[in-house]
Structures are given as C-alpha cells and as structure tokens.
C-alpha cells in the first residue's frame, strides 16, 4: 500500500493528466474550427496519449492497494490568438507537467518508496519526448510565420503523426 502522501500526489497527477487531455481536446476543437485538419489530428493523438497517462497512474494506484480519489477537472480555454499561440501554450503546459513529475519523484525519494520511484521513470522519459515533440512544432510554426502556403505545408506534415502503439503507451 502507498503512503498517504504519495497516494494523494498520484491522485493529483491523475487529475493533471486528465486536464492535459481536456486542454488538448479544446485545442483540437480550435484547430478544427480554423480549418487546420492536420494540426487537429496531431493534437487529437496528443490528447489520447494524455488519457493513457492518466490511466497508467490510475492503474498503478489500484495495483498498490490504494484509493482512487477523482477530483473535478478544470475548464480549459477554448480560444487562442493563433495556431502558434496554441502550440506555445501546449509547450508551456508540458513544461509545467514535467515539473509536477519531478516533484513526484522527489517525494518518492523522500518517502523511500522505490517502487513508485521506478514507476515514475517512464514518465520522466516520456516528458523529454513530449517537450521535444511539441517544441519541434513550435519551431516549425515560428519559421512559417504568417505565410499561408508554409502553414499549409506544416499542417499537411502534422497530419502524418501516427498514434503510439507500444503496449506501455496504451496501458
Ligand atoms: Fe502526460 Fe503530456 O504529459
């Protein structure tokens, strides 16, 4: 069974991951409304990954014989100034989540919970990838500026993103 402090913080992280799902779903709606199908498709895959992250932590809490305590999910914004603004917000959000994962690891170390420390390693590695992926899109969009033809090409490129298929990702 998990120590109470770890149980509470892992439950809080389930909520952070569900909010991530929610805000990215809001971005999907924004991109769709602006006619950027490729960006919407890219972000839909991102949103789905967040749901797998939430489920992964949820399942871990249960596997340790501890209690699930779901909280309300905050309302995300529904509009951004531009597609670049939305992807910058996504990058900032991923950096925030990385900080939260790091805090969780610090707590697991402090509480001498080696199993949780080991479990969280997957999330540490995942955050490196997530920041890199969103950062790459931000840089592409920064280079495109407001040139509609280049933006169109970026949109087409983002349409090629495929969902993760590893068993871990889909846990
Ligand atoms: Fe689950 Fe994108 O952090």
mmCIF file of C-alpha atoms and ligand atoms in Angstrom:
data_model
loop_
_atom_site.group_PDB
_atom_site.id
_atom_site.type_symbol
_atom_site.label_atom_id
_atom_site.label_comp_id
_atom_site.label_asym_id
_atom_site.label_seq_id
_atom_site.Cartn_x
_atom_site.Cartn_y
_atom_site.Cartn_z
ATOM 1 C CA UNK A 1 0.000 0.000 0.000
ATOM 2 C CA UNK A 2 1.157 3.533 -0.812
ATOM 3 C CA UNK A 3 1.959 6.077 1.873
ATOM 4 C CA UNK A 4 -0.835 8.632 2.167
ATOM 5 C CA UNK A 5 1.327 11.479 0.832
ATOM 6 C CA UNK A 6 2.231 9.513 -2.317
ATOM 7 C CA UNK A 7 -1.352 8.328 -2.796
ATOM 8 C CA UNK A 8 -2.604 11.928 -2.639
ATOM 9 C CA UNK A 9 0.003 13.244 -5.049
ATOM 10 C CA UNK A 10 -0.515 10.410 -7.557
ATOM 11 C CA UNK A 11 -4.271 11.083 -7.467
ATOM 12 C CA UNK A 12 -3.493 14.744 -8.071
ATOM 13 C CA UNK A 13 -1.350 13.741 -11.058
ATOM 14 C CA UNK A 14 -4.260 11.708 -12.490
ATOM 15 C CA UNK A 15 -6.193 14.975 -12.439
ATOM 16 C CA UNK A 16 -3.287 16.851 -14.120
ATOM 17 C CA UNK A 17 -3.190 14.250 -16.905
ATOM 18 C CA UNK A 18 -6.969 14.401 -17.359
ATOM 19 C CA UNK A 19 -6.745 18.192 -17.559
ATOM 20 C CA UNK A 20 -3.995 17.746 -20.175
ATOM 21 C CA UNK A 21 -6.408 15.564 -22.151
ATOM 22 C CA UNK A 22 -9.072 18.240 -21.756
ATOM 23 C CA UNK A 23 -6.979 21.240 -22.819
ATOM 24 C CA UNK A 24 -5.615 19.387 -25.847
ATOM 25 C CA UNK A 25 -9.148 18.372 -26.782
ATOM 26 C CA UNK A 26 -10.069 22.080 -26.597
ATOM 27 C CA UNK A 27 -7.159 22.795 -28.955
ATOM 28 C CA UNK A 28 -8.436 20.109 -31.362
ATOM 29 C CA UNK A 29 -11.758 21.968 -31.463
ATOM 30 C CA UNK A 30 -9.981 25.285 -32.068
ATOM 31 C CA UNK A 31 -7.859 23.879 -34.925
ATOM 32 C CA UNK A 32 -10.910 22.221 -36.485
ATOM 33 C CA UNK A 33 -12.854 25.483 -36.344
ATOM 34 C CA UNK A 34 -9.954 27.260 -38.086
ATOM 35 C CA UNK A 35 -9.771 24.587 -40.799
ATOM 36 C CA UNK A 36 -6.365 23.132 -39.792
ATOM 37 C CA UNK A 37 -7.143 19.437 -40.109
ATOM 38 C CA UNK A 38 -3.539 18.227 -39.753
ATOM 39 C CA UNK A 39 -2.955 20.184 -36.540
ATOM 40 C CA UNK A 40 -6.273 18.899 -35.194
ATOM 41 C CA UNK A 41 -5.269 15.328 -35.999
ATOM 42 C CA UNK A 42 -1.827 15.783 -34.365
ATOM 43 C CA UNK A 43 -3.382 17.232 -31.227
ATOM 44 C CA UNK A 44 -6.074 14.541 -31.082
ATOM 45 C CA UNK A 45 -3.300 11.930 -30.835
ATOM 46 C CA UNK A 46 -1.647 14.052 -28.134
ATOM 47 C CA UNK A 47 -4.926 14.230 -26.189
ATOM 48 C CA UNK A 48 -5.375 10.446 -26.430
ATOM 49 C CA UNK A 49 -1.839 9.945 -25.068
ATOM 50 C CA UNK A 50 -2.746 12.059 -22.044
ATOM 51 C CA UNK A 51 -5.674 9.751 -21.339
ATOM 52 C CA UNK A 52 -3.293 6.770 -21.386
ATOM 53 C CA UNK A 53 -1.034 8.629 -18.917
ATOM 54 C CA UNK A 54 -3.985 9.189 -16.566
ATOM 55 C CA UNK A 55 -4.988 5.512 -16.839
ATOM 56 C CA UNK A 56 -1.439 4.365 -16.221
ATOM 57 C CA UNK A 57 -1.240 6.226 -12.901
ATOM 58 C CA UNK A 58 -4.812 5.230 -12.009
ATOM 59 C CA UNK A 59 -3.939 1.558 -12.550
ATOM 60 C CA UNK A 60 -0.743 1.906 -10.514
ATOM 61 C CA UNK A 61 -2.625 3.357 -7.514
ATOM 62 C CA UNK A 62 -5.011 0.397 -7.622
ATOM 63 C CA UNK A 63 -2.179 -2.116 -8.059
ATOM 64 C CA UNK A 64 -0.645 -0.816 -4.823
ATOM 65 C CA UNK A 65 -3.913 -1.425 -2.949
ATOM 66 C CA UNK A 66 -4.533 2.301 -2.530
ATOM 67 C CA UNK A 67 -7.558 4.528 -3.011
ATOM 68 C CA UNK A 68 -8.617 6.382 -6.141
ATOM 69 C CA UNK A 69 -9.878 9.914 -5.387
ATOM 70 C CA UNK A 70 -11.022 11.687 -8.542
ATOM 71 C CA UNK A 71 -11.404 15.458 -8.436
ATOM 72 C CA UNK A 72 -13.180 17.931 -10.738
ATOM 73 C CA UNK A 73 -11.374 18.752 -13.969
ATOM 74 C CA UNK A 74 -10.851 22.492 -14.540
ATOM 75 C CA UNK A 75 -12.358 24.214 -17.577
ATOM 76 C CA UNK A 76 -9.732 24.771 -20.274
ATOM 77 C CA UNK A 77 -9.570 27.830 -22.547
ATOM 78 C CA UNK A 78 -11.417 27.436 -25.849
ATOM 79 C CA UNK A 79 -9.678 30.079 -27.977
ATOM 80 C CA UNK A 80 -6.114 31.050 -28.803
ATOM 81 C CA UNK A 81 -4.771 34.060 -30.734
ATOM 82 C CA UNK A 82 -3.222 31.847 -33.412
ATOM 83 C CA UNK A 83 -2.163 28.255 -34.050
ATOM 84 C CA UNK A 84 1.358 29.207 -32.921
ATOM 85 C CA UNK A 85 -0.081 30.653 -29.717
ATOM 86 C CA UNK A 86 -1.922 27.344 -29.078
ATOM 87 C CA UNK A 87 1.190 25.219 -29.624
ATOM 88 C CA UNK A 88 3.242 27.571 -27.419
ATOM 89 C CA UNK A 89 0.605 27.096 -24.711
ATOM 90 C CA UNK A 90 0.923 23.313 -25.186
ATOM 91 C CA UNK A 91 4.712 23.523 -24.744
ATOM 92 C CA UNK A 92 4.335 25.639 -21.615
ATOM 93 C CA UNK A 93 1.838 23.106 -20.297
ATOM 94 C CA UNK A 94 4.232 20.202 -20.935
ATOM 95 C CA UNK A 95 6.988 22.074 -19.049
ATOM 96 C CA UNK A 96 4.560 22.524 -16.169
ATOM 97 C CA UNK A 97 3.751 18.773 -16.207
ATOM 98 C CA UNK A 98 7.459 17.929 -16.229
ATOM 99 C CA UNK A 99 7.801 19.990 -13.048
ATOM 100 C CA UNK A 100 4.947 18.054 -11.462
ATOM 101 C CA UNK A 101 6.518 14.693 -12.375
ATOM 102 C CA UNK A 102 9.830 15.865 -10.932
ATOM 103 C CA UNK A 103 8.058 16.861 -7.695
ATOM 104 C CA UNK A 104 6.523 13.376 -7.535
ATOM 105 C CA UNK A 105 9.928 11.756 -7.961
ATOM 106 C CA UNK A 106 11.359 13.986 -5.206
ATOM 107 C CA UNK A 107 8.529 12.864 -2.930
ATOM 108 C CA UNK A 108 9.036 9.161 -3.748
ATOM 109 C CA UNK A 109 12.742 9.517 -2.917
ATOM 110 C CA UNK A 110 11.980 11.400 0.305
ATOM 111 C CA UNK A 111 9.480 8.717 1.351
ATOM 112 C CA UNK A 112 11.884 5.926 0.409
ATOM 113 C CA UNK A 113 9.271 4.480 -1.982
ATOM 114 C CA UNK A 114 11.480 2.685 -4.514
ATOM 115 C CA UNK A 115 8.563 1.095 -6.385
ATOM 116 C CA UNK A 116 6.958 4.482 -7.066
ATOM 117 C CA UNK A 117 10.332 5.947 -7.988
ATOM 118 C CA UNK A 118 10.766 3.134 -10.522
ATOM 119 C CA UNK A 119 7.209 3.547 -11.838
ATOM 120 C CA UNK A 120 7.755 7.265 -12.385
ATOM 121 C CA UNK A 121 10.864 6.718 -14.517
ATOM 122 C CA UNK A 122 8.607 6.040 -17.524
ATOM 123 C CA UNK A 123 7.031 9.481 -17.055
ATOM 124 C CA UNK A 124 10.412 11.207 -16.752
ATOM 125 C CA UNK A 125 11.449 9.742 -20.117
ATOM 126 C CA UNK A 126 8.040 10.457 -21.642
ATOM 127 C CA UNK A 127 8.224 14.136 -20.657
ATOM 128 C CA UNK A 128 11.532 14.550 -22.506
ATOM 129 C CA UNK A 129 9.815 13.198 -25.626
ATOM 130 C CA UNK A 130 6.665 15.260 -25.136
ATOM 131 C CA UNK A 131 8.572 18.536 -24.745
ATOM 132 C CA UNK A 132 10.677 17.706 -27.795
ATOM 133 C CA UNK A 133 7.633 16.839 -29.955
ATOM 134 C CA UNK A 134 5.678 19.992 -29.110
ATOM 135 C CA UNK A 135 8.828 22.118 -29.259
ATOM 136 C CA UNK A 136 9.501 20.876 -32.797
ATOM 137 C CA UNK A 137 6.033 22.009 -33.891
ATOM 138 C CA UNK A 138 6.505 25.415 -32.237
ATOM 139 C CA UNK A 139 9.754 25.917 -34.149
ATOM 140 C CA UNK A 140 8.135 24.868 -37.442
ATOM 141 C CA UNK A 141 5.306 27.336 -36.914
ATOM 142 C CA UNK A 142 7.691 30.121 -35.862
ATOM 143 C CA UNK A 143 9.580 29.640 -39.109
ATOM 144 C CA UNK A 144 6.349 29.572 -41.122
ATOM 145 C CA UNK A 145 5.248 32.933 -39.666
ATOM 146 C CA UNK A 146 2.038 34.060 -41.330
ATOM 147 C CA UNK A 147 2.923 32.741 -44.789
ATOM 148 C CA UNK A 148 -0.222 30.759 -45.564
ATOM 149 C CA UNK A 149 1.462 28.430 -48.048
ATOM 150 C CA UNK A 150 4.102 27.375 -45.497
ATOM 151 C CA UNK A 151 1.443 26.981 -42.808
ATOM 152 C CA UNK A 152 -0.472 24.754 -45.189
ATOM 153 C CA UNK A 153 2.633 22.565 -45.607
ATOM 154 C CA UNK A 154 3.145 22.355 -41.840
ATOM 155 C CA UNK A 155 -0.487 21.337 -41.468
ATOM 156 C CA UNK A 156 -0.004 18.602 -44.034
ATOM 157 C CA UNK A 157 3.119 17.356 -42.261
ATOM 158 C CA UNK A 158 1.381 17.235 -38.877
ATOM 159 C CA UNK A 159 -1.405 15.148 -40.403
ATOM 160 C CA UNK A 160 1.155 12.336 -40.713
ATOM 161 C CA UNK A 161 1.550 11.794 -36.966
ATOM 162 C CA UNK A 162 0.653 8.221 -36.017
ATOM 163 C CA UNK A 163 -0.653 7.116 -32.609
ATOM 164 C CA UNK A 164 1.843 5.371 -30.315
ATOM 165 C CA UNK A 165 1.387 1.627 -30.449
ATOM 166 C CA UNK A 166 3.634 0.309 -27.675
ATOM 167 C CA UNK A 167 1.944 -1.745 -25.002
ATOM 168 C CA UNK A 168 3.211 0.685 -22.371
ATOM 169 C CA UNK A 169 1.762 3.726 -24.049
ATOM 170 C CA UNK A 170 -1.600 2.018 -24.274
ATOM 171 C CA UNK A 171 -1.592 0.664 -20.751
HETATM 172 FE FE1 LIG B 1 1.072 13.452 -19.757
HETATM 173 FE FE2 LIG B 1 1.913 15.469 -21.838
HETATM 174 O O1 LIG B 1 2.085 14.880 -20.096
#
